[in-house]
Coordinates of C-alpha atoms and ligand atoms in Angstrom, one line a residue:
M1382 CA -38.8 -9.7 17.9
T1383 CA -35.5 -11.6 17.9
D1384 CA -34.8 -14.5 20.3
N1385 CA -32.9 -12.3 22.7
E1386 CA -35.5 -9.6 23.1
T1387 CA -37.8 -9.7 26.0
S1388 CA -40.6 -7.3 26.8
S1389 CA -42.9 -6.8 29.7
T1390 CA -45.6 -8.7 27.8
G1391 CA -43.5 -11.8 27.3
N1392 CA -40.6 -13.8 26.2
F1393 CA -40.0 -16.2 23.4
I1394 CA -41.2 -19.2 25.4
R1395 CA -44.4 -17.3 26.3
Q1396 CA -44.9 -16.7 22.6
I1397 CA -44.4 -20.4 21.7
I1398 CA -47.0 -21.3 24.3
S1399 CA -49.5 -18.8 23.2
E1400 CA -49.2 -20.0 19.6
D1401 CA -49.7 -23.6 20.8
L1402 CA -52.8 -22.5 22.7
K1403 CA -54.2 -20.8 19.6
K1404 CA -53.8 -24.0 17.7
N1405 CA -55.3 -25.9 20.6
K1406 CA -52.2 -28.1 20.8
N1407 CA -52.1 -30.3 23.9
N1408 CA -55.9 -29.8 24.1
G1409 CA -55.2 -26.2 25.3
E1410 CA -53.3 -27.4 28.4
V1411 CA -50.1 -26.0 29.8
I1412 CA -48.2 -28.4 32.1
T1413 CA -44.6 -27.5 33.0
R1414 CA -42.2 -28.9 35.6
F1415 CA -39.3 -27.8 37.7
P1416 CA -37.0 -30.8 37.9
P1417 CA -34.1 -30.2 40.4
E1418 CA -31.7 -32.9 41.3
P1419 CA -31.5 -33.2 45.1
N1420 CA -27.8 -32.9 45.2
G1421 CA -27.5 -29.4 46.7
Y1422 CA -29.5 -26.3 47.7
L1423 CA -31.3 -24.2 45.2
H1424 CA -29.7 -20.9 44.1
I1425 CA -30.7 -17.7 42.4
G1426 CA -30.3 -19.4 39.0
H1427 CA -32.8 -22.0 40.0
A1428 CA -35.1 -19.2 41.0
K1429 CA -35.1 -18.0 37.4
S1430 CA -36.2 -21.5 36.3
I1431 CA -38.8 -21.7 39.1
C1432 CA -40.3 -18.3 38.2
L1433 CA -40.4 -19.2 34.6
N1434 CA -42.0 -22.7 34.9
F1435 CA -44.4 -21.9 37.7
G1436 CA -45.1 -18.5 36.1
L1437 CA -46.0 -19.9 32.7
A1438 CA -48.3 -22.5 34.3
K1439 CA -50.0 -19.9 36.5
D1440 CA -50.5 -17.4 33.6
N1441 CA -52.1 -20.1 31.5
N1442 CA -54.3 -21.7 34.1
G1443 CA -52.0 -24.7 33.9
E1444 CA -50.0 -26.7 36.4
C1445 CA -46.4 -26.9 37.3
H1446 CA -45.0 -30.1 38.8
L1447 CA -42.1 -30.2 41.3
R1448 CA -40.1 -33.3 40.3
F1449 CA -37.0 -34.5 42.0
D1450 CA -34.7 -35.8 39.4
D1451 CA -33.2 -38.4 41.7
T1452 CA -31.4 -40.9 39.5
N1453 CA -27.9 -40.5 40.9
P1454 CA -28.0 -41.9 44.4
C1455 CA -24.3 -41.2 45.0
K1456 CA -24.7 -37.5 45.5
E1457 CA -28.3 -37.1 46.6
D1458 CA -29.7 -36.6 50.0
I1459 CA -33.0 -36.2 51.8
E1460 CA -31.7 -32.9 53.4
Y1461 CA -31.6 -31.4 49.9
V1462 CA -35.2 -32.6 49.1
E1463 CA -36.5 -30.9 52.2
S1464 CA -34.6 -27.7 51.5
I1465 CA -35.8 -27.5 47.9
K1466 CA -39.4 -27.9 48.9
N1467 CA -39.0 -25.2 51.5
D1468 CA -37.3 -22.8 49.1
V1469 CA -39.9 -23.2 46.3
K1470 CA -42.7 -22.5 48.8
W1471 CA -40.8 -19.6 50.2
L1472 CA -40.4 -18.1 46.7
G1473 CA -44.2 -18.2 46.6
F1474 CA -45.0 -21.1 44.4
D1475 CA -47.3 -24.1 44.9
W1476 CA -47.1 -27.4 43.2
G1477 CA -50.4 -28.5 44.8
K1478 CA -50.7 -32.3 44.5
H1479 CA -48.0 -32.5 41.9
L1480 CA -45.0 -33.6 43.8
Y1481 CA -43.1 -36.3 42.0
Y1482 CA -39.8 -38.2 42.0
S1483 CA -38.1 -39.8 39.0
S1484 CA -37.3 -42.7 41.3
D1485 CA -41.1 -43.4 41.5
Y1486 CA -40.8 -44.3 37.8
F1487 CA -38.0 -46.8 38.1
D1488 CA -40.3 -49.8 37.4
K1489 CA -41.8 -48.1 34.3
L1490 CA -38.4 -47.0 33.1
Y1491 CA -37.2 -50.5 33.4
E1492 CA -40.1 -51.7 31.3
Y1493 CA -39.4 -49.0 28.7
A1494 CA -35.8 -50.2 28.5
I1495 CA -36.9 -53.8 27.9
A1496 CA -39.2 -52.5 25.2
L1497 CA -36.3 -50.7 23.5
I1498 CA -34.2 -53.9 23.7
K1499 CA -37.0 -55.9 22.2
S1500 CA -37.3 -53.5 19.3
G1501 CA -33.6 -53.9 18.7
K1502 CA -32.9 -50.3 19.7
A1503 CA -30.8 -50.9 22.8
Y1504 CA -28.0 -53.3 23.7
V1505 CA -25.9 -54.3 26.6
C1506 CA -22.3 -53.1 26.1
S1507 CA -19.4 -54.7 28.0
L1508 CA -16.7 -52.2 27.1
S1509 CA -15.1 -50.4 30.1
G1510 CA -15.9 -46.8 30.7
E1511 CA -12.6 -45.8 29.2
E1512 CA -13.1 -47.9 26.1
I1513 CA -16.6 -46.4 25.6
R1514 CA -15.1 -42.9 25.6
E1515 CA -12.4 -44.0 23.2
F1516 CA -14.9 -45.6 20.8
R1517 CA -17.1 -42.5 20.9
G1518 CA -14.7 -40.5 18.8
T1519 CA -14.6 -36.7 18.8
L1520 CA -16.3 -33.8 17.1
K1521 CA -13.8 -34.4 14.2
L1522 CA -13.6 -38.1 14.3
P1523 CA -16.6 -40.5 13.9
G1524 CA -17.0 -43.1 16.6
K1525 CA -16.5 -46.8 16.2
N1526 CA -19.2 -49.4 16.8
S1527 CA -18.9 -51.4 20.0
P1528 CA -18.1 -55.1 19.4
Y1529 CA -21.1 -55.8 21.6
R1530 CA -23.5 -53.8 19.4
S1531 CA -24.6 -56.9 17.4
R1532 CA -25.6 -58.9 20.5
T1533 CA -29.0 -60.6 19.8
I1534 CA -32.2 -59.4 21.5
E1535 CA -32.3 -62.6 23.6
E1536 CA -28.8 -62.1 24.8
N1537 CA -29.4 -58.5 25.6
L1538 CA -32.6 -59.3 27.5
E1539 CA -30.7 -62.0 29.5
L1540 CA -27.8 -59.7 30.3
F1541 CA -29.9 -56.8 31.3
E1542 CA -31.9 -59.0 33.6
K1543 CA -28.7 -60.1 35.2
M1544 CA -27.6 -56.5 35.5
R1545 CA -30.8 -55.8 37.4
V1546 CA -30.6 -58.7 39.8
G1547 CA -27.0 -57.8 40.7
E1548 CA -25.0 -60.5 39.1
F1549 CA -22.4 -58.1 37.8
E1550 CA -19.9 -55.7 39.4
D1551 CA -20.3 -52.0 39.0
G1552 CA -18.9 -50.7 35.7
T1553 CA -18.8 -54.1 33.9
H1554 CA -21.8 -53.5 31.7
V1555 CA -24.1 -50.7 30.6
L1556 CA -27.3 -50.6 28.5
R1557 CA -26.9 -48.4 25.5
A1558 CA -29.2 -47.0 22.9
K1559 CA -28.4 -48.2 19.4
I1560 CA -28.5 -45.0 17.4
D1561 CA -25.6 -43.9 15.2
M1562 CA -21.9 -43.9 16.1
S1563 CA -21.1 -41.6 13.2
S1564 CA -23.6 -38.9 14.2
P1565 CA -22.2 -35.4 14.2
N1566 CA -23.9 -35.0 17.5
L1567 CA -21.9 -36.9 20.1
T1568 CA -24.9 -37.3 22.3
M1569 CA -26.4 -39.6 19.6
R1570 CA -23.5 -41.9 19.5
D1571 CA -25.1 -44.8 21.3
P1572 CA -25.6 -43.0 24.7
T1573 CA -25.7 -45.0 27.9
L1574 CA -29.2 -45.5 29.3
Y1575 CA -28.5 -47.6 32.4
R1576 CA -25.4 -48.3 34.6
I1577 CA -24.8 -50.6 37.5
R1578 CA -24.3 -48.8 40.8
R1579 CA -24.5 -50.7 44.0
V1580 CA -25.6 -47.7 46.1
T1581 CA -28.5 -47.3 48.5
H1582 CA -31.0 -44.8 47.1
H1583 CA -32.6 -42.4 49.5
R1584 CA -36.0 -43.5 48.5
T1585 CA -35.8 -46.9 46.8
L1586 CA -33.2 -48.1 49.2
N1587 CA -31.6 -51.3 47.9
K1588 CA -34.3 -52.3 45.5
W1589 CA -32.2 -51.4 42.5
C1590 CA -28.6 -51.8 41.6
I1591 CA -29.0 -50.4 38.1
Y1592 CA -29.9 -46.7 37.7
P1593 CA -31.2 -45.0 34.5
M1594 CA -29.3 -42.0 33.1
Y1595 CA -30.6 -38.5 32.9
D1596 CA -31.3 -38.6 29.2
F1597 CA -33.4 -41.7 29.4
T1598 CA -35.2 -40.7 32.6
H1599 CA -35.9 -37.1 31.9
C1600 CA -37.9 -37.4 28.7
L1601 CA -39.9 -40.4 29.9
S1602 CA -40.7 -38.7 33.3
D1603 CA -42.0 -35.7 31.3
S1604 CA -44.0 -38.0 29.2
I1605 CA -45.4 -40.0 32.1
E1606 CA -46.5 -36.8 33.8
N1607 CA -48.1 -35.4 30.6
I1608 CA -45.9 -32.4 30.5
T1609 CA -46.6 -30.1 27.6
H1610 CA -43.6 -27.9 27.6
S1611 CA -40.3 -29.2 29.0
I1612 CA -38.2 -26.1 29.6
C1613 CA -34.6 -26.5 30.3
T1614 CA -31.3 -24.6 30.1
L1615 CA -29.2 -24.2 26.9
E1616 CA -26.7 -26.9 27.6
F1617 CA -29.4 -29.5 26.8
E1618 CA -29.8 -28.3 23.3
N1619 CA -27.6 -31.1 22.0
N1620 CA -29.6 -33.6 24.0
R1621 CA -32.9 -32.6 22.4
P1622 CA -32.5 -35.1 19.5
L1623 CA -32.0 -37.8 22.0
Y1624 CA -35.0 -36.6 24.0
D1625 CA -37.1 -36.9 20.9
W1626 CA -35.5 -40.2 19.8
V1627 CA -36.4 -42.0 23.0
L1628 CA -40.0 -40.8 23.0
D1629 CA -40.4 -41.6 19.2
E1630 CA -38.9 -45.1 19.5
L1631 CA -41.1 -45.9 22.4
K1632 CA -44.2 -44.5 20.7
V1633 CA -45.4 -42.9 23.9
K1634 CA -48.7 -41.1 24.0
C1635 CA -47.4 -37.8 25.3
H1636 CA -44.4 -36.3 23.6
P1637 CA -43.6 -33.0 25.3
Q1638 CA -41.7 -30.2 23.5
Q1639 CA -38.3 -29.4 24.9
I1640 CA -37.5 -25.7 24.8
E1641 CA -34.1 -24.3 25.9
F1642 CA -33.3 -20.9 27.5
A1643 CA -30.1 -19.3 28.7
R1644 CA -29.2 -20.0 32.3
L1645 CA -28.6 -17.2 34.7
N1646 CA -25.0 -16.1 35.2
L1647 CA -24.4 -13.5 37.8
T1648 CA -21.2 -11.4 38.4
N1649 CA -19.3 -11.8 41.7
T1650 CA -20.7 -15.1 42.6
I1651 CA -21.0 -18.8 41.7
M1652 CA -23.8 -20.7 40.1
S1653 CA -22.4 -24.2 40.1
K1654 CA -23.7 -26.5 42.8
R1655 CA -20.5 -28.5 42.7
K1656 CA -18.5 -25.4 43.6
L1657 CA -21.0 -24.2 46.2
L1658 CA -20.7 -27.6 47.8
Q1659 CA -16.9 -27.2 47.8
L1660 CA -17.3 -23.9 49.6
V1661 CA -19.4 -25.6 52.3
E1662 CA -17.3 -28.7 52.6
E1663 CA -14.0 -26.9 52.8
K1664 CA -15.5 -24.4 55.2
Y1665 CA -14.9 -21.2 53.2
V1666 CA -18.5 -20.4 54.3
S1667 CA -20.3 -21.6 57.4
S1668 CA -23.1 -23.6 55.6
W1669 CA -25.4 -23.7 52.6
D1670 CA -27.3 -20.9 54.2
D1671 CA -24.3 -18.7 54.9
P1672 CA -25.6 -15.2 53.9
R1673 CA -22.8 -14.8 51.4
M1674 CA -24.0 -17.8 49.4
P1675 CA -26.2 -17.2 46.3
T1676 CA -28.5 -20.0 47.5
L1677 CA -32.1 -19.1 48.3
A1678 CA -31.4 -20.2 51.9
G1679 CA -28.4 -17.9 52.0
L1680 CA -30.3 -15.0 50.4
R1681 CA -33.2 -15.5 52.8
R1682 CA -30.9 -15.5 55.9
R1683 CA -29.3 -12.4 54.4
G1684 CA -32.7 -10.6 54.4
F1685 CA -33.7 -10.9 50.7
T1686 CA -37.4 -11.2 50.1
P1687 CA -39.4 -13.4 47.7
V1688 CA -40.8 -10.3 46.2
A1689 CA -37.4 -8.9 45.3
I1690 CA -36.2 -12.2 43.9
R1691 CA -39.3 -12.6 41.7
D1692 CA -38.9 -9.0 40.6
F1693 CA -35.3 -9.7 39.6
C1694 CA -36.3 -12.8 37.7
E1695 CA -38.9 -10.8 35.8
R1696 CA -36.5 -8.0 35.0
I1697 CA -33.7 -10.2 33.6
G1698 CA -36.1 -11.8 31.2
V1699 CA -35.7 -15.0 29.3
A1700 CA -33.4 -15.2 26.3
K1701 CA -31.8 -17.8 24.1
A1702 CA -28.2 -16.6 24.4
D1703 CA -26.0 -16.8 27.4
S1704 CA -25.1 -13.6 29.1
E1705 CA -24.0 -12.4 32.5
V1706 CA -26.2 -10.3 34.8
N1707 CA -24.6 -7.7 37.0
I1708 CA -25.2 -8.5 40.7
A1709 CA -26.0 -4.8 41.2
L1710 CA -29.4 -5.4 39.6
L1711 CA -30.3 -8.0 42.2
E1712 CA -29.2 -5.6 44.9
H1713 CA -31.3 -2.8 43.3
C1714 CA -34.4 -5.1 43.4
I1715 CA -34.0 -5.8 47.1
R1716 CA -33.4 -2.1 47.9
E1717 CA -36.6 -1.2 46.1
D1718 CA -38.6 -3.7 48.0
L1719 CA -37.1 -2.9 51.4
N1720 CA -37.3 0.8 51.0
K1721 CA -41.1 0.3 51.1
K1722 CA -41.1 -2.2 54.0
A1723 CA -38.2 -1.5 56.3
Q1724 CA -38.6 0.0 59.7
R1725 CA -36.1 2.8 60.2
V1726 CA -33.9 2.7 63.3
M1727 CA -30.7 4.4 64.4
V1728 CA -27.7 2.1 65.0
V1729 CA -24.1 3.3 65.5
L1730 CA -21.9 0.6 64.0
K1731 CA -18.5 2.0 65.2
P1732 CA -19.3 4.1 68.2
L1733 CA -17.5 7.3 69.2
K1734 CA -18.6 8.8 72.6
V1735 CA -19.9 12.3 72.6
I1736 CA -20.5 14.3 75.8
I1737 CA -22.8 17.2 75.5
D1738 CA -21.4 19.5 78.2
N1739 CA -24.3 22.0 78.4
Y1740 CA -27.0 19.3 78.6
P1741 CA -28.4 18.6 82.1
E1742 CA -26.9 15.5 83.8
D1743 CA -30.1 13.4 84.4
K1744 CA -32.4 14.8 81.7
V1745 CA -33.9 12.4 79.2
E1746 CA -35.9 13.7 76.3
E1747 CA -37.9 11.6 73.8
F1748 CA -38.0 12.5 70.2
E1749 CA -40.6 11.2 67.8
A1750 CA -39.3 9.5 64.7
D1751 CA -41.1 8.1 61.6
N1752 CA -40.8 4.4 61.3
N1753 CA -40.9 4.8 57.6
P1754 CA -41.1 8.2 55.9
E1755 CA -42.2 6.4 52.7
D1756 CA -45.2 4.9 54.5
P1757 CA -46.9 6.9 57.3
S1758 CA -49.1 4.0 58.2
M1759 CA -46.1 2.3 59.8
G1760 CA -46.4 4.9 62.6
K1761 CA -43.8 6.6 64.8
R1762 CA -41.6 5.6 67.7
K1763 CA -39.9 7.4 70.5
V1764 CA -36.1 7.7 70.6
P1765 CA -34.5 8.8 73.9
F1766 CA -31.8 11.4 74.1
S1767 CA -29.4 12.2 76.9
K1768 CA -26.2 13.9 77.9
I1769 CA -23.9 11.1 76.6
I1770 CA -24.5 9.7 73.1
Y1771 CA -22.6 7.8 70.5
I1772 CA -22.1 8.8 66.9
E1773 CA -20.2 7.0 64.2
K1774 CA -16.4 7.2 64.3
D1775 CA -16.5 7.9 60.6
D1776 CA -18.7 11.0 61.2
F1777 CA -15.9 12.9 62.9
M1778 CA -12.5 14.1 61.6
E1779 CA -10.1 16.1 63.5
D1780 CA -8.5 17.5 60.5
P1781 CA -11.1 17.3 57.7
P1782 CA -10.4 17.6 54.0
K1783 CA -12.5 20.0 52.0
K1784 CA -15.4 17.9 51.1
F1785 CA -16.0 16.4 54.5
F1786 CA -19.2 18.0 55.8
R1787 CA -19.6 16.1 59.0
L1788 CA -18.4 16.9 62.5
A1789 CA -15.0 18.4 63.1
P1790 CA -13.5 20.7 65.8
G1791 CA -15.5 24.0 65.9
R1792 CA -18.1 22.7 63.5
E1793 CA -21.8 22.2 63.9
I1794 CA -24.0 19.3 62.6
R1795 CA -27.5 18.1 63.1
L1796 CA -28.3 15.1 65.1
K1797 CA -31.2 13.4 63.3
H1798 CA -34.5 14.1 65.1
A1799 CA -32.7 15.9 68.0
Y1800 CA -30.5 19.0 68.1
Y1801 CA -27.7 20.8 66.4
I1802 CA -24.4 20.1 68.2
K1803 CA -21.0 21.8 67.9
C1804 CA -17.7 20.1 68.7
E1805 CA -15.8 22.0 71.3
S1806 CA -12.9 19.7 72.2
V1807 CA -11.4 16.3 71.5
V1808 CA -10.0 13.8 74.2
K1809 CA -7.3 11.4 73.1
D1810 CA -5.6 8.4 74.6
E1811 CA -2.3 9.8 75.9
K1812 CA -0.3 6.8 74.7
T1813 CA -1.9 5.8 71.4
G1814 CA -3.3 9.2 70.3
E1815 CA -6.6 7.5 69.5
I1816 CA -9.6 9.7 69.9
I1817 CA -11.6 8.5 72.9
E1818 CA -14.4 11.1 73.2
L1819 CA -15.7 14.4 72.0
H1820 CA -17.0 17.3 74.0
C1821 CA -19.8 19.1 72.4
T1822 CA -22.5 21.7 73.1
Y1823 CA -26.0 21.7 71.9
D1824 CA -28.3 24.5 70.9
P1825 CA -31.6 24.2 72.8
D1826 CA -33.3 26.3 70.1
T1827 CA -32.9 23.6 67.5
R1828 CA -35.2 21.0 69.1
G1829 CA -36.2 18.3 66.6
G1830 CA -33.1 19.1 64.5
W1831 CA -34.2 22.4 63.0
S1832 CA -33.0 25.9 63.8
N1833 CA -35.4 28.9 64.1
D1834 CA -32.9 31.4 62.8
G1835 CA -32.4 29.8 59.4
R1836 CA -28.9 28.7 60.3
K1837 CA -27.9 25.8 58.1
V1838 CA -25.7 22.8 58.7
R1839 CA -24.3 20.5 56.0
G1840 CA -24.1 17.2 57.9
T1841 CA -26.7 15.1 59.7
S1842 CA -25.6 12.2 61.9
H1843 CA -27.5 9.4 63.5
W1844 CA -26.8 8.8 67.1
V1845 CA -27.8 6.6 70.1
S1846 CA -28.1 7.6 73.7
A1847 CA -25.4 5.8 75.7
S1848 CA -27.5 4.9 78.7
H1849 CA -30.4 3.6 76.5
G1850 CA -28.4 1.9 73.7
V1851 CA -28.4 -1.8 73.1
L1852 CA -25.2 -3.6 72.3
T1853 CA -25.6 -5.7 69.2
E1854 CA -23.4 -7.7 66.8
V1855 CA -23.6 -6.6 63.2
R1856 CA -22.3 -8.6 60.2
L1857 CA -21.5 -6.7 57.1
Y1858 CA -21.4 -8.7 53.9
D1859 CA -19.7 -8.0 50.6
H1860 CA -19.6 -10.0 47.4
L1861 CA -18.4 -13.6 47.6
L1862 CA -16.0 -13.1 44.7
L1863 CA -13.8 -10.2 44.0
D1864 CA -13.7 -10.8 40.3
K1865 CA -16.8 -10.3 38.2
S1866 CA -16.9 -13.6 36.6
G1867 CA -17.9 -16.3 39.0
D1868 CA -17.5 -19.5 37.1
D1869 CA -13.8 -19.4 36.6
K1870 CA -11.9 -22.6 37.2
D1871 CA -9.7 -21.2 39.9
F1872 CA -12.6 -19.5 41.8
I1873 CA -11.1 -20.2 45.2
S1874 CA -8.4 -17.7 44.5
L1875 CA -11.0 -15.1 43.6
L1876 CA -12.8 -15.4 46.9
N1877 CA -13.2 -12.0 48.5
P1878 CA -11.3 -12.0 51.8
D1879 CA -13.5 -9.1 53.1
S1880 CA -16.8 -10.8 52.3
L1881 CA -17.7 -10.8 56.0
K1882 CA -16.8 -8.2 58.6
V1883 CA -18.1 -8.7 62.1
L1884 CA -18.7 -5.6 64.3
N1885 CA -19.1 -6.6 67.9
D1886 CA -19.8 -3.3 69.6
A1887 CA -22.5 -1.7 67.5
I1888 CA -25.0 0.2 69.6
A1889 CA -28.7 0.4 68.6
E1890 CA -31.6 2.6 69.8
P1891 CA -33.7 0.8 72.4
S1892 CA -36.6 0.0 70.1
I1893 CA -34.4 -2.7 68.6
K1894 CA -35.0 -4.9 71.6
E1895 CA -38.4 -5.8 70.0
A1896 CA -36.7 -6.7 66.7
K1897 CA -38.4 -9.7 65.1
K1898 CA -37.0 -12.2 62.8
D1899 CA -38.4 -11.7 59.3
V1900 CA -38.9 -7.9 59.8
P1901 CA -36.6 -5.8 57.7
Y1902 CA -34.8 -2.7 59.2
Q1903 CA -33.1 0.2 57.7
F1904 CA -30.3 1.3 59.9
L1905 CA -30.2 5.0 59.0
R1906 CA -27.4 5.8 56.5
Q1907 CA -26.0 2.2 56.9
G1908 CA -28.2 0.0 54.8
Y1909 CA -30.9 -2.6 55.2
F1910 CA -30.5 -5.2 57.9
C1911 CA -32.3 -8.2 59.3
V1912 CA -32.1 -10.3 62.5
D1913 CA -29.9 -13.4 61.9
S1914 CA -32.4 -16.3 62.0
I1915 CA -29.8 -18.7 63.4
D1916 CA -27.5 -16.9 65.8
S1917 CA -29.5 -14.0 67.2
T1918 CA -31.1 -14.3 70.7
S1919 CA -33.0 -11.8 72.8
E1920 CA -29.8 -11.4 75.0
N1921 CA -27.4 -11.3 72.1
L1922 CA -28.9 -9.6 69.1
V1923 CA -27.2 -10.4 65.8
F1924 CA -28.0 -8.4 62.6
N1925 CA -27.0 -9.2 59.0
R1926 CA -26.6 -6.4 56.5
T1927 CA -28.8 -7.3 53.5
V1928 CA -27.5 -4.6 51.3
S1929 CA -26.0 -1.1 51.7
L1930 CA -27.9 2.0 50.6
R1931 CA -25.7 3.0 47.8
D1932 CA -27.3 1.8 44.5
S1933 CA -24.8 1.3 41.7
W1934 CA -27.4 -0.1 39.3
S1935 CA -28.7 3.0 37.7
K1936 CA -25.2 4.1 36.7
I1937 CA -24.5 0.7 35.2
A1938 CA -27.8 0.6 33.4
K1939 CA -27.2 4.1 32.0
A1940 CA -23.7 3.1 30.8
K1941 CA -25.1 0.0 29.2
K1942 CA -27.6 2.0 27.1
Q1943 CA -25.0 4.3 25.7
Ligands
ATP2038 P1 -26.2 -29.9 38.0 O1 -24.9 -29.5 37.5 O2 -26.2 -30.6 39.3 O3 -27.1 -30.5 37.0 P2 -28.1 -27.7 37.9 O4 -27.8 -26.4 38.4 O5 -28.4 -27.9 36.4 O6 -26.8 -28.6 38.3 P3 -30.5 -29.0 38.5 O7 -31.0 -29.5 39.9 O8 -30.4 -30.0 37.5 O9 -29.2 -28.3 38.8 O10 -31.5 -27.8 38.1 C1 -32.8 -27.8 38.1 C2 -33.4 -26.9 37.1 O11 -32.9 -25.6 37.3 C3 -32.9 -27.4 35.7 O12 -34.1 -27.3 34.8 C4 -31.9 -26.4 35.3 O13 -31.9 -26.2 33.9 C5 -32.4 -25.1 36.1 N1 -31.2 -24.3 36.4 C6 -30.1 -24.6 37.0 N2 -29.2 -23.6 37.1 C7 -29.8 -22.6 36.4 C8 -29.4 -21.2 36.1 N3 -28.2 -20.8 36.5 N4 -30.3 -20.4 35.5 C9 -31.5 -20.9 35.1 N5 -31.9 -22.2 35.3 C10 -31.1 -23.0 36.0
MG2039 MG1 -28.9 -30.1 35.8

């Protein structure tokens, strides 16, 4: 099996772990971690990492830690910490007692830094940020040693202590590892380990004014927690030698193995927290949980289920080369799950009034309808029918083209669960010419929607009784980005102007009054919907369309195979 192949039995990381277990490496233990930085909400890409890390631990009777990698106080916030915990739980994973923060290790990390200085492997550098960049060189040009590289251990200890107690301004000094300024790997050219930042940290408050860098913090946090396999995304491949260097130089007891995998890229959306933050801050979306966002909070509000997201993560597999997944696959996964669970209802999104001339004025009939034809255990409900009903505007055409099989003057269609009706006449607004209502007749011998004489109709429409219908707001969502590739620099110009359409006069069958948050619905012929968790009230129902019914995935998958 090559690196990029995955199978239902496993991926290359699973294989590494099972080899390790065979050799009884790490005493047969598997301890992984999911290490988000609390500087934004989790998105579907993080779900891939969560499913992988928690999944590997679970399958091997191990543990997975949730660790907040909170070493950059400028961008971090407690709101993000809470949302991340909530999202991981919602996805169905449990860190048990293993909730950690890198900031809890600040004292230990400081001691490790002192140890590096004492062994001559770290020094305080007083070049400016710009000079450090200049001295670093490029891929083609080797770097130059900092003039401060030869400071004595005593001098370094003294300066580092002064950095800690706040004697220096931000940016005046940093602590750097003393490795190799001519290394072909730029990461190894004396990377910065600590910088001065006079910023209040959301947990340690004002205790520290120096903060450790990611590369120093991450490996040591892994080691402190006895992580066995430190799984991260591909962009850290170049950092692996530094990960190993720090742990080797400090001769720590636990030296986890870093393994990289390809991050998830998804078409028609964005996976960068920075860009997602920009969408929120510049109000292109309403919030982090706007149903158009690829965040877990957004997907949840949109009506996605943890089952569908976990299924998606399973299907995309884990590979070592970057690739882009078509968003149609994610949509396919949610359809599959909701098809089994969603309660069917009839809702007319764009109503057109239909008067059934030969139906008695005050008569009301109730038709029985399956709540879910896929699952009889979900029972049946009653749908009232009366003289005036609504059908979809799109289900009628005055002058239909050849392939239009729905209602038209003189034509007959089936009303789902009810009767055949035939269009007799059309009433229009005198001024605008807009169609206001249709006059139809029904055939009493087609009760339940079936004729006794074998007469066939080609179209079936959903409908709602006018006097029983419930007015609801319906929000239709489409892809966030028009273009397929989401991580383009100029992504703002790619935003889909029709990513949200609000319909204010949709009319739903009366059973909708009991709609509960967290219960999925299928609006017949229109897609899967859920109650909006924020804006919907019992007086003003608001529904979000999770996904339409048309599945484009099988076509795409077929085309891919060829
Ligand atoms: P940042 O640019 O802020 O570092 P990030 O998306 O890497 O953004 P982290 O909070 O560092 O955010 O991510 C936590 C974990 O999730 C990391 O281990 C990271 O590798 C993983 N991760 C992030 N994005 C993806 C993605 N698109 N696919 C798979 N894993 C991801
Ligand atoms: Mg990151």
